[in-house]
Amino acid sequence: MELETEVEIGKAFLDQVIYRHMNGEDVVKEVSMAKWWLTDLTKKAVAECMKLFGGYGYMEEYEIARRFRDIPVSTIYAGSNEIMKTIISKKIGL
Ligand SMILES: Cc1cc2nc3c(=O)[nH]c(=O)nc-3n(C[C@H](O)[C@H](O)[C@H](O)COP(=O)(O)OP(=O)(O)OC[C@H]3O[C@@H](n4cnc5c(N)ncnc54)[C@H](O)[C@@H]3O)c2cc1C
């Protein structure tokens, strides 16, 4: 229920950013926010999902183990989340 709420919030924000981008607006700040927040959320979500499987969640036979291992890289590539935060900081004048 908590994750479902956060996923819905994330979807609403992302849809809005895409819509604004398609309308030609400058959304660099919002894209950076989305990249940081949504990829952090996927890490949290996959960790919670893995726990549902208990010890089996760590075993290669279960796809969730692969997801748990692969998802965190999304916070690194295409601009690490620390870099996303520096972009946001600059955009809001910090
Ligand atoms: C699976 C995978 C696929 C990739 N695919 C591509 C690709 O297709 N094309 C491509 O060009 N690159 C790709 N990369 C490279 C990726 O973009 C870089 O790994 C990423 O930008 C981080 O750079 P780095 O590895 O040099 O780490 P570093 O820049 O050395 O960063 C190390 C750590 O320090 C933090 N850090 C660095 N500078 C700052 C700062 N100024 N303030 C705060 N924290 C900071 C980073 O956030 C990170 O946590 C890929 C990487 C991986 C792992």
PDB file of C-alpha atoms and ligand atoms in Angstrom:
ATOM      1  CA  MET A   1       0.000   0.000   0.000  1.00  0.00           C
ATOM      2  CA  GLU A   2       2.816   2.430   0.839  1.00  0.00           C
ATOM      3  CA  LEU A   3       4.810   1.515  -2.271  1.00  0.00           C
ATOM      4  CA  GLU A   4       1.688   1.664  -4.416  1.00  0.00           C
ATOM      5  CA  THR A   5       1.140   5.230  -3.171  1.00  0.00           C
ATOM      6  CA  GLU A   6       4.697   6.261  -3.976  1.00  0.00           C
ATOM      7  CA  VAL A   7       4.559   4.621  -7.404  1.00  0.00           C
ATOM      8  CA  GLU A   8       1.345   6.510  -8.211  1.00  0.00           C
ATOM      9  CA  ILE A   9       2.922   9.794  -7.067  1.00  0.00           C
ATOM     10  CA  GLY A  10       5.975   9.041  -9.214  1.00  0.00           C
ATOM     11  CA  LYS A  11       3.849   8.237 -12.256  1.00  0.00           C
ATOM     12  CA  ALA A  12       1.860  11.457 -11.890  1.00  0.00           C
ATOM     13  CA  PHE A  13       5.052  13.523 -11.661  1.00  0.00           C
ATOM     14  CA  LEU A  14       6.704  11.759 -14.596  1.00  0.00           C
ATOM     15  CA  ASP A  15       3.618  12.132 -16.800  1.00  0.00           C
ATOM     16  CA  GLN A  16       3.573  15.841 -16.024  1.00  0.00           C
ATOM     17  CA  VAL A  17       7.291  16.217 -16.896  1.00  0.00           C
ATOM     18  CA  ILE A  18       6.799  14.377 -20.213  1.00  0.00           C
ATOM     19  CA  TYR A  19       3.779  16.519 -21.040  1.00  0.00           C
ATOM     20  CA  ARG A  20       5.688  19.725 -20.309  1.00  0.00           C
ATOM     21  CA  HIS A  21       8.691  18.528 -22.325  1.00  0.00           C
ATOM     22  CA  MET A  22       6.413  17.773 -25.283  1.00  0.00           C
ATOM     23  CA  ASN A  23       5.109  21.329 -25.001  1.00  0.00           C
ATOM     24  CA  GLY A  24       8.659  22.632 -25.399  1.00  0.00           C
ATOM     25  CA  GLU A  25       9.199  23.731 -21.786  1.00  0.00           C
ATOM     26  CA  ASP A  26      12.594  23.651 -20.097  1.00  0.00           C
ATOM     27  CA  VAL A  27      12.262  20.715 -17.716  1.00  0.00           C
ATOM     28  CA  VAL A  28      15.916  20.082 -16.846  1.00  0.00           C
ATOM     29  CA  LYS A  29      15.255  20.599 -13.140  1.00  0.00           C
ATOM     30  CA  GLU A  30      12.187  18.338 -13.148  1.00  0.00           C
ATOM     31  CA  VAL A  31      13.919  15.641 -15.210  1.00  0.00           C
ATOM     32  CA  SER A  32      16.765  15.627 -12.687  1.00  0.00           C
ATOM     33  CA  MET A  33      14.237  15.379  -9.862  1.00  0.00           C
ATOM     34  CA  ALA A  34      12.490  12.495 -11.607  1.00  0.00           C
ATOM     35  CA  LYS A  35      15.710  10.624 -12.371  1.00  0.00           C
ATOM     36  CA  TRP A  36      16.909  10.900  -8.790  1.00  0.00           C
ATOM     37  CA  TRP A  37      13.633  10.250  -6.973  1.00  0.00           C
ATOM     38  CA  LEU A  38      12.204   7.554  -9.229  1.00  0.00           C
ATOM     39  CA  THR A  39      15.385   5.493  -9.439  1.00  0.00           C
ATOM     40  CA  ASP A  40      15.760   5.713  -5.652  1.00  0.00           C
ATOM     41  CA  LEU A  41      12.163   4.553  -5.408  1.00  0.00           C
ATOM     42  CA  THR A  42      12.830   1.558  -7.659  1.00  0.00           C
ATOM     43  CA  LYS A  43      15.683   0.556  -5.340  1.00  0.00           C
ATOM     44  CA  LYS A  44      13.389   0.777  -2.353  1.00  0.00           C
ATOM     45  CA  ALA A  45      10.596  -1.091  -4.157  1.00  0.00           C
ATOM     46  CA  VAL A  46      12.776  -3.958  -5.319  1.00  0.00           C
ATOM     47  CA  ALA A  47      14.276  -4.342  -1.824  1.00  0.00           C
ATOM     48  CA  GLU A  48      10.788  -4.571  -0.330  1.00  0.00           C
ATOM     49  CA  CYS A  49       9.656  -7.033  -3.015  1.00  0.00           C
ATOM     50  CA  MET A  50      12.691  -9.221  -2.431  1.00  0.00           C
ATOM     51  CA  LYS A  51      11.828  -9.433   1.252  1.00  0.00           C
ATOM     52  CA  LEU A  52       8.470 -10.959   0.322  1.00  0.00           C
ATOM     53  CA  PHE A  53      10.408 -13.988  -0.923  1.00  0.00           C
ATOM     54  CA  GLY A  54      12.357 -14.359   2.307  1.00  0.00           C
ATOM     55  CA  GLY A  55      15.628 -16.275   1.899  1.00  0.00           C
ATOM     56  CA  TYR A  56      14.577 -17.489  -1.549  1.00  0.00           C
ATOM     57  CA  GLY A  57      14.739 -13.904  -2.734  1.00  0.00           C
ATOM     58  CA  TYR A  58      18.539 -14.145  -2.834  1.00  0.00           C
ATOM     59  CA  MET A  59      18.599 -17.249  -4.995  1.00  0.00           C
ATOM     60  CA  GLU A  60      19.340 -16.984  -8.714  1.00  0.00           C
ATOM     61  CA  GLU A  61      16.383 -19.246  -9.475  1.00  0.00           C
ATOM     62  CA  TYR A  62      14.092 -16.385  -8.503  1.00  0.00           C
ATOM     63  CA  GLU A  63      13.872 -13.430 -10.861  1.00  0.00           C
ATOM     64  CA  ILE A  64      13.627 -11.009  -7.964  1.00  0.00           C
ATOM     65  CA  ALA A  65      17.309 -11.714  -7.131  1.00  0.00           C
ATOM     66  CA  ARG A  66      18.298 -10.469 -10.581  1.00  0.00           C
ATOM     67  CA  ARG A  67      16.082  -7.394 -10.208  1.00  0.00           C
ATOM     68  CA  PHE A  68      17.556  -6.648  -6.785  1.00  0.00           C
ATOM     69  CA  ARG A  69      21.049  -6.743  -8.287  1.00  0.00           C
ATOM     70  CA  ASP A  70      20.305  -4.860 -11.514  1.00  0.00           C
ATOM     71  CA  ILE A  71      18.046  -2.026 -10.361  1.00  0.00           C
ATOM     72  CA  PRO A  72      20.594  -0.040  -8.267  1.00  0.00           C
ATOM     73  CA  VAL A  73      22.695   0.768 -11.324  1.00  0.00           C
ATOM     74  CA  SER A  74      19.888   3.041 -12.497  1.00  0.00           C
ATOM     75  CA  THR A  75      20.968   5.429  -9.727  1.00  0.00           C
ATOM     76  CA  ILE A  76      24.467   5.545 -11.258  1.00  0.00           C
ATOM     77  CA  TYR A  77      24.282   5.562 -15.036  1.00  0.00           C
ATOM     78  CA  ALA A  78      22.986   8.371 -17.225  1.00  0.00           C
ATOM     79  CA  GLY A  79      24.127  10.810 -14.548  1.00  0.00           C
ATOM     80  CA  SER A  80      24.426   9.594 -10.984  1.00  0.00           C
ATOM     81  CA  ASN A  81      21.821  10.729  -8.507  1.00  0.00           C
ATOM     82  CA  GLU A  82      24.379  12.881  -6.702  1.00  0.00           C
ATOM     83  CA  ILE A  83      24.908  14.713  -9.988  1.00  0.00           C
ATOM     84  CA  MET A  84      21.112  15.039 -10.415  1.00  0.00           C
ATOM     85  CA  LYS A  85      21.037  16.747  -7.021  1.00  0.00           C
ATOM     86  CA  THR A  86      23.792  19.189  -8.027  1.00  0.00           C
ATOM     87  CA  ILE A  87      21.771  20.086 -11.155  1.00  0.00           C
ATOM     88  CA  ILE A  88      18.629  20.653  -9.073  1.00  0.00           C
ATOM     89  CA  SER A  89      20.609  22.754  -6.583  1.00  0.00           C
ATOM     90  CA  LYS A  90      21.951  24.973  -9.352  1.00  0.00           C
ATOM     91  CA  LYS A  91      18.510  25.324 -10.918  1.00  0.00           C
ATOM     92  CA  ILE A  92      16.976  26.514  -7.650  1.00  0.00           C
ATOM     93  CA  GLY A  93      19.851  28.895  -6.992  1.00  0.00           C
ATOM     94  CA  LEU A  94      21.639  27.120  -4.151  1.00  0.00           C
TER      95      LEU A  94
HETATM   96  C1  LIG B   1      25.871  -0.561 -16.352  1.00  0.00           C
HETATM   97  C2  LIG B   1      26.402   0.776 -16.756  1.00  0.00           C
HETATM   98  C3  LIG B   1      26.066   1.263 -18.007  1.00  0.00           C
HETATM   99  C4  LIG B   1      26.574   2.491 -18.421  1.00  0.00           C
HETATM  100  N1  LIG B   1      26.232   2.931 -19.671  1.00  0.00           N
HETATM  101  C5  LIG B   1      26.766   4.063 -20.126  1.00  0.00           C
HETATM  102  C6  LIG B   1      26.483   4.522 -21.469  1.00  0.00           C
HETATM  103  O1  LIG B   1      25.725   3.880 -22.209  1.00  0.00           O
HETATM  104  N2  LIG B   1      27.036   5.664 -21.889  1.00  0.00           N
HETATM  105  C7  LIG B   1      27.882   6.391 -21.103  1.00  0.00           C
HETATM  106  O2  LIG B   1      28.374   7.435 -21.552  1.00  0.00           O
HETATM  107  N3  LIG B   1      28.168   5.993 -19.848  1.00  0.00           N
HETATM  108  C8  LIG B   1      27.637   4.850 -19.336  1.00  0.00           C
HETATM  109  N4  LIG B   1      27.939   4.431 -18.068  1.00  0.00           N
HETATM  110  C9  LIG B   1      28.856   5.241 -17.249  1.00  0.00           C
HETATM  111  C10 LIG B   1      28.098   6.027 -16.212  1.00  0.00           C
HETATM  112  O3  LIG B   1      27.445   7.127 -16.799  1.00  0.00           O
HETATM  113  C11 LIG B   1      29.109   6.450 -15.145  1.00  0.00           C
HETATM  114  O4  LIG B   1      29.468   5.264 -14.441  1.00  0.00           O
HETATM  115  C12 LIG B   1      28.516   7.453 -14.185  1.00  0.00           C
HETATM  116  O5  LIG B   1      28.348   8.686 -14.835  1.00  0.00           O
HETATM  117  C13 LIG B   1      29.401   7.650 -12.953  1.00  0.00           C
HETATM  118  O6  LIG B   1      30.687   8.013 -13.357  1.00  0.00           O
HETATM  119  P1  LIG B   1      31.965   7.229 -12.852  1.00  0.00           P
HETATM  120  O7  LIG B   1      31.719   5.760 -12.963  1.00  0.00           O
HETATM  121  O8  LIG B   1      33.147   7.833 -13.548  1.00  0.00           O
HETATM  122  O9  LIG B   1      32.035   7.548 -11.302  1.00  0.00           O
HETATM  123  P2  LIG B   1      32.558   8.875 -10.603  1.00  0.00           P
HETATM  124  O10 LIG B   1      32.220  10.073 -11.438  1.00  0.00           O
HETATM  125  O11 LIG B   1      33.970   8.651 -10.194  1.00  0.00           O
HETATM  126  O12 LIG B   1      31.598   8.900  -9.320  1.00  0.00           O
HETATM  127  C14 LIG B   1      31.802   8.021  -8.191  1.00  0.00           C
HETATM  128  C15 LIG B   1      30.805   8.435  -7.120  1.00  0.00           C
HETATM  129  O13 LIG B   1      31.040   9.780  -6.728  1.00  0.00           O
HETATM  130  C16 LIG B   1      29.887  10.566  -6.914  1.00  0.00           C
HETATM  131  N5  LIG B   1      30.264  11.893  -7.420  1.00  0.00           N
HETATM  132  C17 LIG B   1      31.043  12.169  -8.503  1.00  0.00           C
HETATM  133  N6  LIG B   1      31.150  13.494  -8.697  1.00  0.00           N
HETATM  134  C18 LIG B   1      30.401  14.067  -7.717  1.00  0.00           C
HETATM  135  C19 LIG B   1      30.092  15.422  -7.374  1.00  0.00           C
HETATM  136  N7  LIG B   1      30.579  16.453  -8.092  1.00  0.00           N
HETATM  137  N8  LIG B   1      29.279  15.650  -6.321  1.00  0.00           N
HETATM  138  C20 LIG B   1      28.779  14.619  -5.591  1.00  0.00           C
HETATM  139  N9  LIG B   1      29.045  13.319  -5.861  1.00  0.00           N
HETATM  140  C21 LIG B   1      29.830  13.054  -6.898  1.00  0.00           C
HETATM  141  C22 LIG B   1      29.049   9.833  -7.939  1.00  0.00           C
HETATM  142  O14 LIG B   1      27.674  10.138  -7.764  1.00  0.00           O
HETATM  143  C23 LIG B   1      29.339   8.387  -7.608  1.00  0.00           C
HETATM  144  O15 LIG B   1      28.508   7.936  -6.563  1.00  0.00           O
HETATM  145  C24 LIG B   1      27.421   3.242 -17.581  1.00  0.00           C
HETATM  146  C25 LIG B   1      27.732   2.754 -16.307  1.00  0.00           C
HETATM  147  C26 LIG B   1      27.239   1.550 -15.896  1.00  0.00           C
HETATM  148  C27 LIG B   1      27.600   1.024 -14.511  1.00  0.00           C
END
